[in-house]
Coordinates of C-alpha atoms and ligand atoms in Angstrom, one line a residue:
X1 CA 91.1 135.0 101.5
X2 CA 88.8 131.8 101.7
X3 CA 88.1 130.9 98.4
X4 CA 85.4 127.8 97.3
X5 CA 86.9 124.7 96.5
X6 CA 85.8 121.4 94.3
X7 CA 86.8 118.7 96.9
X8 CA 84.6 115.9 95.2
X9 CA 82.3 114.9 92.5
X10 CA 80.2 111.9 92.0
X11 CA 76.7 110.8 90.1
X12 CA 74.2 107.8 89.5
X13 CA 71.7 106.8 87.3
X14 CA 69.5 104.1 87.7
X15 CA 70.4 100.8 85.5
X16 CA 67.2 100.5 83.7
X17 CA 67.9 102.0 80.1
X18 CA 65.1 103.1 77.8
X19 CA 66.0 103.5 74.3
X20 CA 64.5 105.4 71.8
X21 CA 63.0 102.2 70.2
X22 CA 61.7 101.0 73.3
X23 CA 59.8 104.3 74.3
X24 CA 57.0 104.1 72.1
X25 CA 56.0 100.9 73.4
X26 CA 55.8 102.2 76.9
X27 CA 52.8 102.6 79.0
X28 CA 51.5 105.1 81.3
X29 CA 53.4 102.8 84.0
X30 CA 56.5 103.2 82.2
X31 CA 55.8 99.1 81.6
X32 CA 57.1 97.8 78.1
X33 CA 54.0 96.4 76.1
X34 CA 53.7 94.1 72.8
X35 CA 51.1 97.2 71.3
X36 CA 52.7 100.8 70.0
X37 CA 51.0 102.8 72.9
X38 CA 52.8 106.4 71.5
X39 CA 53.2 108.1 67.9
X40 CA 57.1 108.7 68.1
X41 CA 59.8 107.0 66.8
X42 CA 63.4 106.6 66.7
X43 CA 64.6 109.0 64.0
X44 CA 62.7 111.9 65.6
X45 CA 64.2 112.1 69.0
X46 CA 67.4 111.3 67.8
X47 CA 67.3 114.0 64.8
X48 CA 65.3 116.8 66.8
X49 CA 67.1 116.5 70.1
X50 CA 70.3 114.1 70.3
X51 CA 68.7 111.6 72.7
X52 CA 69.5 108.0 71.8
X53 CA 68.6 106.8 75.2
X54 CA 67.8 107.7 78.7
X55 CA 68.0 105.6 82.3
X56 CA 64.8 105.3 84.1
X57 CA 64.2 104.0 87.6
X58 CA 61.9 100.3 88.0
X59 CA 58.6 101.3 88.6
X60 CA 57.6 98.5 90.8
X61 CA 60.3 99.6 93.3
X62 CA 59.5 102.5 95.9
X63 CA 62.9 104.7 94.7
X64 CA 62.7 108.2 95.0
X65 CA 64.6 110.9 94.2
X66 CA 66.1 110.9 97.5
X67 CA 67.5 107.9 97.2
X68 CA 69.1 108.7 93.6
X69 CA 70.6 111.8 95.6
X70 CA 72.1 109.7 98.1
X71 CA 73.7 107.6 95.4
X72 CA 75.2 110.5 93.6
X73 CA 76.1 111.8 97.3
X74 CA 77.7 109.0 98.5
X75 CA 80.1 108.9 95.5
X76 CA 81.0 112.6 95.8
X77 CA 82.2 112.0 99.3
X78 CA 83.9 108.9 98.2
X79 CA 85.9 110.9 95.6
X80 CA 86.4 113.9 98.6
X81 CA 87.8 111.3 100.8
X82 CA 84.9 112.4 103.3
X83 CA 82.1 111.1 105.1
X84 CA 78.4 111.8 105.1
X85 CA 79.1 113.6 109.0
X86 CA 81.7 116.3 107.4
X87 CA 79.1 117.8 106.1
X88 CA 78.0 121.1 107.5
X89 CA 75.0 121.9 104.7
X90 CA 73.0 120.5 102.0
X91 CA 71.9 121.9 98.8
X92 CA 69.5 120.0 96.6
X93 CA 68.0 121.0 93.4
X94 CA 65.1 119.2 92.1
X95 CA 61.5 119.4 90.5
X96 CA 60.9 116.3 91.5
X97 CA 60.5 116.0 95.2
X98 CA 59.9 112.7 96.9
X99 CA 56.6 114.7 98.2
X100 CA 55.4 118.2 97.9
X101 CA 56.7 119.1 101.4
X102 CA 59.3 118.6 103.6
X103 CA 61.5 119.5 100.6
X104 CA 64.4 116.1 99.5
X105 CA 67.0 117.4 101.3
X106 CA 66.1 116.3 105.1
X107 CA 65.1 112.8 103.3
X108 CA 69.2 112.5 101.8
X109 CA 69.8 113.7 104.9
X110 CA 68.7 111.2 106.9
X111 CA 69.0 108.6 104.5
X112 CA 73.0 109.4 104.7
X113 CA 72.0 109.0 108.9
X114 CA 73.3 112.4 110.0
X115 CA 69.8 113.6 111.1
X116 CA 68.9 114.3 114.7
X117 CA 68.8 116.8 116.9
X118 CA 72.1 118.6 115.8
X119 CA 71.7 117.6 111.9
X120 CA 73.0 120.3 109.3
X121 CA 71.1 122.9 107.6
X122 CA 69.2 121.6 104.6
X123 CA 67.9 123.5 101.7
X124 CA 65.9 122.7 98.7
X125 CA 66.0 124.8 95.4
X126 CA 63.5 125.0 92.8
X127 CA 64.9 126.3 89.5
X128 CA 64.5 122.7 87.5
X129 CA 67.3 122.8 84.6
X130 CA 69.3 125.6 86.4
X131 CA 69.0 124.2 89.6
X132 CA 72.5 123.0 89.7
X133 CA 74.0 126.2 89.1
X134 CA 71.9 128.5 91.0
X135 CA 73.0 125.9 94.1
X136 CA 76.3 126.2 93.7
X137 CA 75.9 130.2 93.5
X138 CA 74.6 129.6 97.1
X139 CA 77.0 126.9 98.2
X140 CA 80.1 129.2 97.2
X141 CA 78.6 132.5 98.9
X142 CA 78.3 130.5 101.9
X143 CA 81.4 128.8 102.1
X144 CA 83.3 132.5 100.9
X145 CA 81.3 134.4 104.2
X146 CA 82.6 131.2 106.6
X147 CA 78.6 130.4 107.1
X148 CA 79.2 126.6 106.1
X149 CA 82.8 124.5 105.4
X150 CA 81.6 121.8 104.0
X151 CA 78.8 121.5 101.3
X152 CA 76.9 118.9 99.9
X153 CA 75.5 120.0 96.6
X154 CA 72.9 117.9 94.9
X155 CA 70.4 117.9 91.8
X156 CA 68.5 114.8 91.3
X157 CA 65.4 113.5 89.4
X158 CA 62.8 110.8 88.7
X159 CA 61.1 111.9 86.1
X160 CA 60.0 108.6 84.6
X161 CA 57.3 108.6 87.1
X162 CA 55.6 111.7 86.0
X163 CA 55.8 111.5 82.2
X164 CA 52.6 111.6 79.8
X165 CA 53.6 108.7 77.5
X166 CA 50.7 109.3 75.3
X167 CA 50.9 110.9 71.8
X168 CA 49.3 113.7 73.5
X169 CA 52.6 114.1 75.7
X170 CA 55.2 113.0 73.4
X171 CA 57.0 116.1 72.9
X172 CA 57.8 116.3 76.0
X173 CA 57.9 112.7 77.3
X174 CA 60.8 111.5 75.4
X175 CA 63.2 114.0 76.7
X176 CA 63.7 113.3 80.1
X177 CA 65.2 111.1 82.0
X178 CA 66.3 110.2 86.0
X179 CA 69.7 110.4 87.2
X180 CA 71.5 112.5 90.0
X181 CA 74.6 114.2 90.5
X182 CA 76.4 116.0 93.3
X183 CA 79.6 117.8 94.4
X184 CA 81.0 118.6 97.7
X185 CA 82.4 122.1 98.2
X186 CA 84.8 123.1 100.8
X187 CA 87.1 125.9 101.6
X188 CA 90.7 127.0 101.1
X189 CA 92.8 129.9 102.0
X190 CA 94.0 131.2 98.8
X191 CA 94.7 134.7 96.8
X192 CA 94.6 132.6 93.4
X193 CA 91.8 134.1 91.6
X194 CA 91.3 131.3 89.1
X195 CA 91.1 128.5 91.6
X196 CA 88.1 126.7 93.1
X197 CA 84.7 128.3 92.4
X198 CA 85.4 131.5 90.1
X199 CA 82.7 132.8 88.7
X200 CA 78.6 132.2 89.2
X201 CA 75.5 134.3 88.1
X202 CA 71.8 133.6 88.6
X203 CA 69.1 135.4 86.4
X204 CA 65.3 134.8 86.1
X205 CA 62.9 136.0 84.1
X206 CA 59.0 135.4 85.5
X207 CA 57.3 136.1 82.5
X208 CA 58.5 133.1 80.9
X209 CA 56.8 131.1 83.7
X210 CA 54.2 129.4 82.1
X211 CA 56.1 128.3 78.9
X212 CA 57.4 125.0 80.7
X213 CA 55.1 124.1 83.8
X214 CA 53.9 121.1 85.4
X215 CA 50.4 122.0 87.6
X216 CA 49.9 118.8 89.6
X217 CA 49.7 121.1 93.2
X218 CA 47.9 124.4 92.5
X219 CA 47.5 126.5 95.5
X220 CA 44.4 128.2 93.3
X221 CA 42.6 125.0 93.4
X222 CA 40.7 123.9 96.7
X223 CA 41.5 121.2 97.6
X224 CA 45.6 122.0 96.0
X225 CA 45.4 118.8 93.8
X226 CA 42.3 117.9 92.4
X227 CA 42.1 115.3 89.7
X228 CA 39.2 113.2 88.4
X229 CA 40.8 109.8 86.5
X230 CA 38.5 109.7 84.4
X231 CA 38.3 113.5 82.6
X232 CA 41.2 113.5 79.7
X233 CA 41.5 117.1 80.1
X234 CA 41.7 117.7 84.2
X235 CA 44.6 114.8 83.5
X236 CA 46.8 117.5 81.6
X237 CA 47.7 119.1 85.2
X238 CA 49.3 115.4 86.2
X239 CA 52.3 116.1 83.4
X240 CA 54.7 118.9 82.7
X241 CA 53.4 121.3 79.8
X242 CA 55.6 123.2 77.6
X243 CA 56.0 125.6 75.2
X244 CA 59.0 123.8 73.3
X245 CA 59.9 126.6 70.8
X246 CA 59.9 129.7 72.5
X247 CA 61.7 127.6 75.8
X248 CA 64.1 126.6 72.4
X249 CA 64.9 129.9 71.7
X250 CA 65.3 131.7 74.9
X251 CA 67.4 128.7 76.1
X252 CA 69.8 129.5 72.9
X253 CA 69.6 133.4 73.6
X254 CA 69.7 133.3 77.2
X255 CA 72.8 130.7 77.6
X256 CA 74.8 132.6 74.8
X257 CA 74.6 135.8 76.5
X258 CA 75.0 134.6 79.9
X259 CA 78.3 132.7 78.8
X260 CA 79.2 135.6 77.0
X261 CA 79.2 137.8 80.4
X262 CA 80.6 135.1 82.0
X263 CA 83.8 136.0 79.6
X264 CA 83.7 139.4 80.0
X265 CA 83.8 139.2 83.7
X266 CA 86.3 137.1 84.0
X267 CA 89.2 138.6 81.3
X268 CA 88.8 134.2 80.6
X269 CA 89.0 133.2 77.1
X270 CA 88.0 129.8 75.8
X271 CA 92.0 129.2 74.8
X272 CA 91.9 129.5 79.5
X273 CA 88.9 127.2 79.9
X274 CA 89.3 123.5 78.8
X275 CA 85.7 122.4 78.7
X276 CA 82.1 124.4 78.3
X277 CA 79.4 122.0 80.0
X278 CA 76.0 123.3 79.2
X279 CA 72.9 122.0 80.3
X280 CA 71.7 119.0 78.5
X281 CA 67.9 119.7 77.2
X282 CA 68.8 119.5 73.2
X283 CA 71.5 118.8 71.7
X284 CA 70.4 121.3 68.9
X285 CA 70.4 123.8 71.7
X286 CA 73.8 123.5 72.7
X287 CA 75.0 123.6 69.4
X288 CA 73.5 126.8 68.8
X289 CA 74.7 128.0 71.6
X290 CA 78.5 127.0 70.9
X291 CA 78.0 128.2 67.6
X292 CA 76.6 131.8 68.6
X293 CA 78.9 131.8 71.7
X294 CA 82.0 130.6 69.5
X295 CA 83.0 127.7 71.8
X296 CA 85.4 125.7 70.3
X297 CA 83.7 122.4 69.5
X298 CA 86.3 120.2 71.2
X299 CA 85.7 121.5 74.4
X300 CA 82.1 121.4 74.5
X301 CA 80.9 118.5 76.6
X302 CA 77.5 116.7 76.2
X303 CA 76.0 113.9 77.7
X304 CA 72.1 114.0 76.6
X305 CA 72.3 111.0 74.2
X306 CA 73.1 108.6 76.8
X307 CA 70.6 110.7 79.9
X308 CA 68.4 112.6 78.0
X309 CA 67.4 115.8 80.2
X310 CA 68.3 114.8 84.0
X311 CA 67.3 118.6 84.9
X312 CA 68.9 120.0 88.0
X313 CA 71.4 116.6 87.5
X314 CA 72.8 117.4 83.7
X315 CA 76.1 119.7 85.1
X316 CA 77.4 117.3 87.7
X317 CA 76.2 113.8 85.6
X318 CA 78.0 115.4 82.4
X319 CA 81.3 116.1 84.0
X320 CA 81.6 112.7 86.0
X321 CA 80.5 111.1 82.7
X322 CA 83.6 112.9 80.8
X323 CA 85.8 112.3 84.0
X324 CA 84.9 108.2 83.9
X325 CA 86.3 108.8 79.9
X326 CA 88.8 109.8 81.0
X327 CA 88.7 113.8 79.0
X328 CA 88.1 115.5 82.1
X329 CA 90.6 115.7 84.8
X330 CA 91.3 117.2 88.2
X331 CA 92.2 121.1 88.2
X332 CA 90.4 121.6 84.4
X333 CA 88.8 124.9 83.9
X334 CA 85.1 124.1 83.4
X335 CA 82.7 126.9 82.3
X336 CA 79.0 125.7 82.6
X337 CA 75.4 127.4 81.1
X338 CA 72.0 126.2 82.2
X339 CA 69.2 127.5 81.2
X340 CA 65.4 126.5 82.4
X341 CA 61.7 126.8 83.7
X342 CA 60.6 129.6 84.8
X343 CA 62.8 131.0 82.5
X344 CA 65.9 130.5 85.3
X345 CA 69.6 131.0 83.7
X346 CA 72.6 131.1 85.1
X347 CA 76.7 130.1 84.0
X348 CA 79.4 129.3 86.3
X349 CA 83.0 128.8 85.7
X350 CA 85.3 126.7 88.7
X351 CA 88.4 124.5 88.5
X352 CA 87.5 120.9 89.0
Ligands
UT7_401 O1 65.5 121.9 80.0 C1 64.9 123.1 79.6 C2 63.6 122.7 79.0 N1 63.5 122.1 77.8 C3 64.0 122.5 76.6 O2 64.9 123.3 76.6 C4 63.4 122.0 75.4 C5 63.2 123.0 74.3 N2 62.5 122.6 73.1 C6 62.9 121.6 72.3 O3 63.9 121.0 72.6 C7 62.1 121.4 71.0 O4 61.2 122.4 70.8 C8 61.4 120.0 71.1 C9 62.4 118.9 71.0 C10 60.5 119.8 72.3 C11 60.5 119.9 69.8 O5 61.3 120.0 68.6 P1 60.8 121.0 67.5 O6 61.8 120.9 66.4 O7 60.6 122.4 68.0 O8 59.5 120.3 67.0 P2 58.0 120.9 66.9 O9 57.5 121.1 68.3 O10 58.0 122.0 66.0 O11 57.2 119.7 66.3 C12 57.4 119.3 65.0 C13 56.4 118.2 64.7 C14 55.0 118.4 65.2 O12 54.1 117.8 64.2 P3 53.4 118.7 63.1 O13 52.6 119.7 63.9 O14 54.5 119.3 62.3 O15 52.6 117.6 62.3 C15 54.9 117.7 66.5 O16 53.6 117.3 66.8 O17 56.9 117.0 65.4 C16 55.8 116.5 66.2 N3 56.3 115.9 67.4 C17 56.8 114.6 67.5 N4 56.8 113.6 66.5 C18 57.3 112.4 66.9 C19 56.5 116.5 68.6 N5 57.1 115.6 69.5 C20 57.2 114.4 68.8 C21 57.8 113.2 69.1 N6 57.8 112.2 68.1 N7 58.3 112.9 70.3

């Protein structure tokens, strides 16, 4: 029976780090200024979300989130022991596109130079914090039906450049950071039913859409993106806009119950899984969620106080973090919960 396999992990963030000190002092360039430009502080972020710090890109370079992608890509086909023209397929996850279309993937793909006329299939996703999940949900589907061998499977973001760093945008602002990280998923003939990729689910929920949103391209308004610099309001569609506490809550429901199935449908216990790596948007969040779920807390991974939210990035970035540590190792049972926009969910459970 083919069966999906881990064959390589790998991530990047950009060196620049932003600390919570630093952030109120930033302007809308993401520049560092002598004058307090934004009411926040320290002991907020830290006590209402876990942050500490979070890596940014330079903004007076042209980096993309292509080119974090390729980073994180070219260290997962280090650690495969492959090269960029092994792969068959590439998955990328991201709500931050280098441009609104052609989706990031043909740009890693050609940034890795295997594009031309015979250059592998390439697929964007667009479910923002579950992005990573709902890719590998695709990646192993395709790899199980013998559609594609080898997978590149990426979620990457620069957020820094799209951040409202005035008070008015603070709740948001402070969360996020850039980063990317990536696996490579191949196949193996096996009848072991806990090895490589054992368990994924997807859910969505549309009427949850417009709690976490960011309206810069709006196919209602003609031309798509209209923006006058000069109107405070018409600026609001520039920067993400959310509804923090109900995006809080479903996030805790949603990620306890799909981790709970996750169980159920697996006959796996948490004494069988060494390490739960939830999505990094609050730390409060996945404390909840281990709490309500029951996770033992030594096995619950987080990575947000170093990243802040890296999105579609959080699942691969978290367990390359813990791997570098030295906690996580090759063959661990990892069970992972994202939940995000839209409201997307999903959990998946593999052996690393
Ligand atoms: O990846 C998936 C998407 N994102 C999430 O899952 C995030 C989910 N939501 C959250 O994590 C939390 O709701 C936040 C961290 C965004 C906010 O935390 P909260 O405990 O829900 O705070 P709040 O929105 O109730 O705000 C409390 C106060 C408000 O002031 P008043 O009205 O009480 O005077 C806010 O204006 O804190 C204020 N506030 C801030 N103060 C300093 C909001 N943001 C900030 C800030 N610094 N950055």
């Amino acid at each position: 029976m083919i069966r999906t396999t881990i064959l390589g992990l790998g991530s990047y963030v950009p060196e620049r780090i932003v600390t919570n000190d630093e952030i109120p002092f930033l302007n809308d360039q993401h520049e560092r200024c002598d004058e307090q430009q934004t009411e926040t502080n320290d002991a907020w972020i830290r006590t209402r979300t876990g942050i500490e710090q979070r890596h940014y890109v330079d903004n007076d370079k042209d980096v993309r989130t292509s080119d974090l992608g390729v980073e994180a890509a070219k260290a997962a086909l280090a650690d495969a022991g492959l090269e960029a023209k092994d792969i068959d397929c590439i998955i990328l996850g991201t709500l931050s596109p280098d441009i609104h279309f052609p989706g990031t993937a043909v740009f890693v793909q050609s940034k890795l130079g295997i594009d031309g006329e015979r250059g592998c299939a390439c697929y964007d996703i667009r479910q923002q914090c579950s992005g990573f999940v709902y890719g590998l949900e695709m990646a192993d589907a395709f790899i199980r039906t013998g559609k594609y061998e080898k997978i590149l499977l990426i979620g990457a973001e620069v957020h820094s450049h799209s951040l409202d760093y005035s008070t008015r945008g603070r709740d948001v602002m402070v969360l996020f950071g850039d980063g990317a990280g990536a696996m490579i998923l191949g196949k193996e003939e096996s009848d072991d039913e806990r090895s490589g990729v054992i368990y994924t689910s997807a859910g969505a929920d549309g009427s949850g859409a417009m709690n976490l949103y960011l309206k810069v391209f709006d196919i209602g308004k003609r031309p798509y993106v209209w923006y006058d610099a000069n109107d405070r309001e018409q600026n609001e569609i520039k920067y993400p806009q959310m509804n923090g506490k109900r995006v809080f809550l479903q996030a805790v429901r949603n990620m306890v119950v799909s981790t709970n199935e996750a169980l159920a449908k697996t006959g796996l216990t948490w004494d069988d899984i060494d390490w739960f790596v939830p999505h990094q948007a609050n730390l409060r969040i996945n404390e909840a969620v281990a709490e309500y779920a029951e996770i033992p807390r030594d096995k619950c991974l987080n990575s947000i106080m170093w990243y802040g939210n890296t999105t579609a990035a959080t699942v691969p970035l978290t367990i390359d973090h813990w791997r570098r540590e030295g906690k996580v190792k090759k063959g661990d049972l990892i069970c992972s919960t994202v939940f995000g926009a839209g409201f997307t969910w999903g959990t998946a459970i593999f052996r690393l």
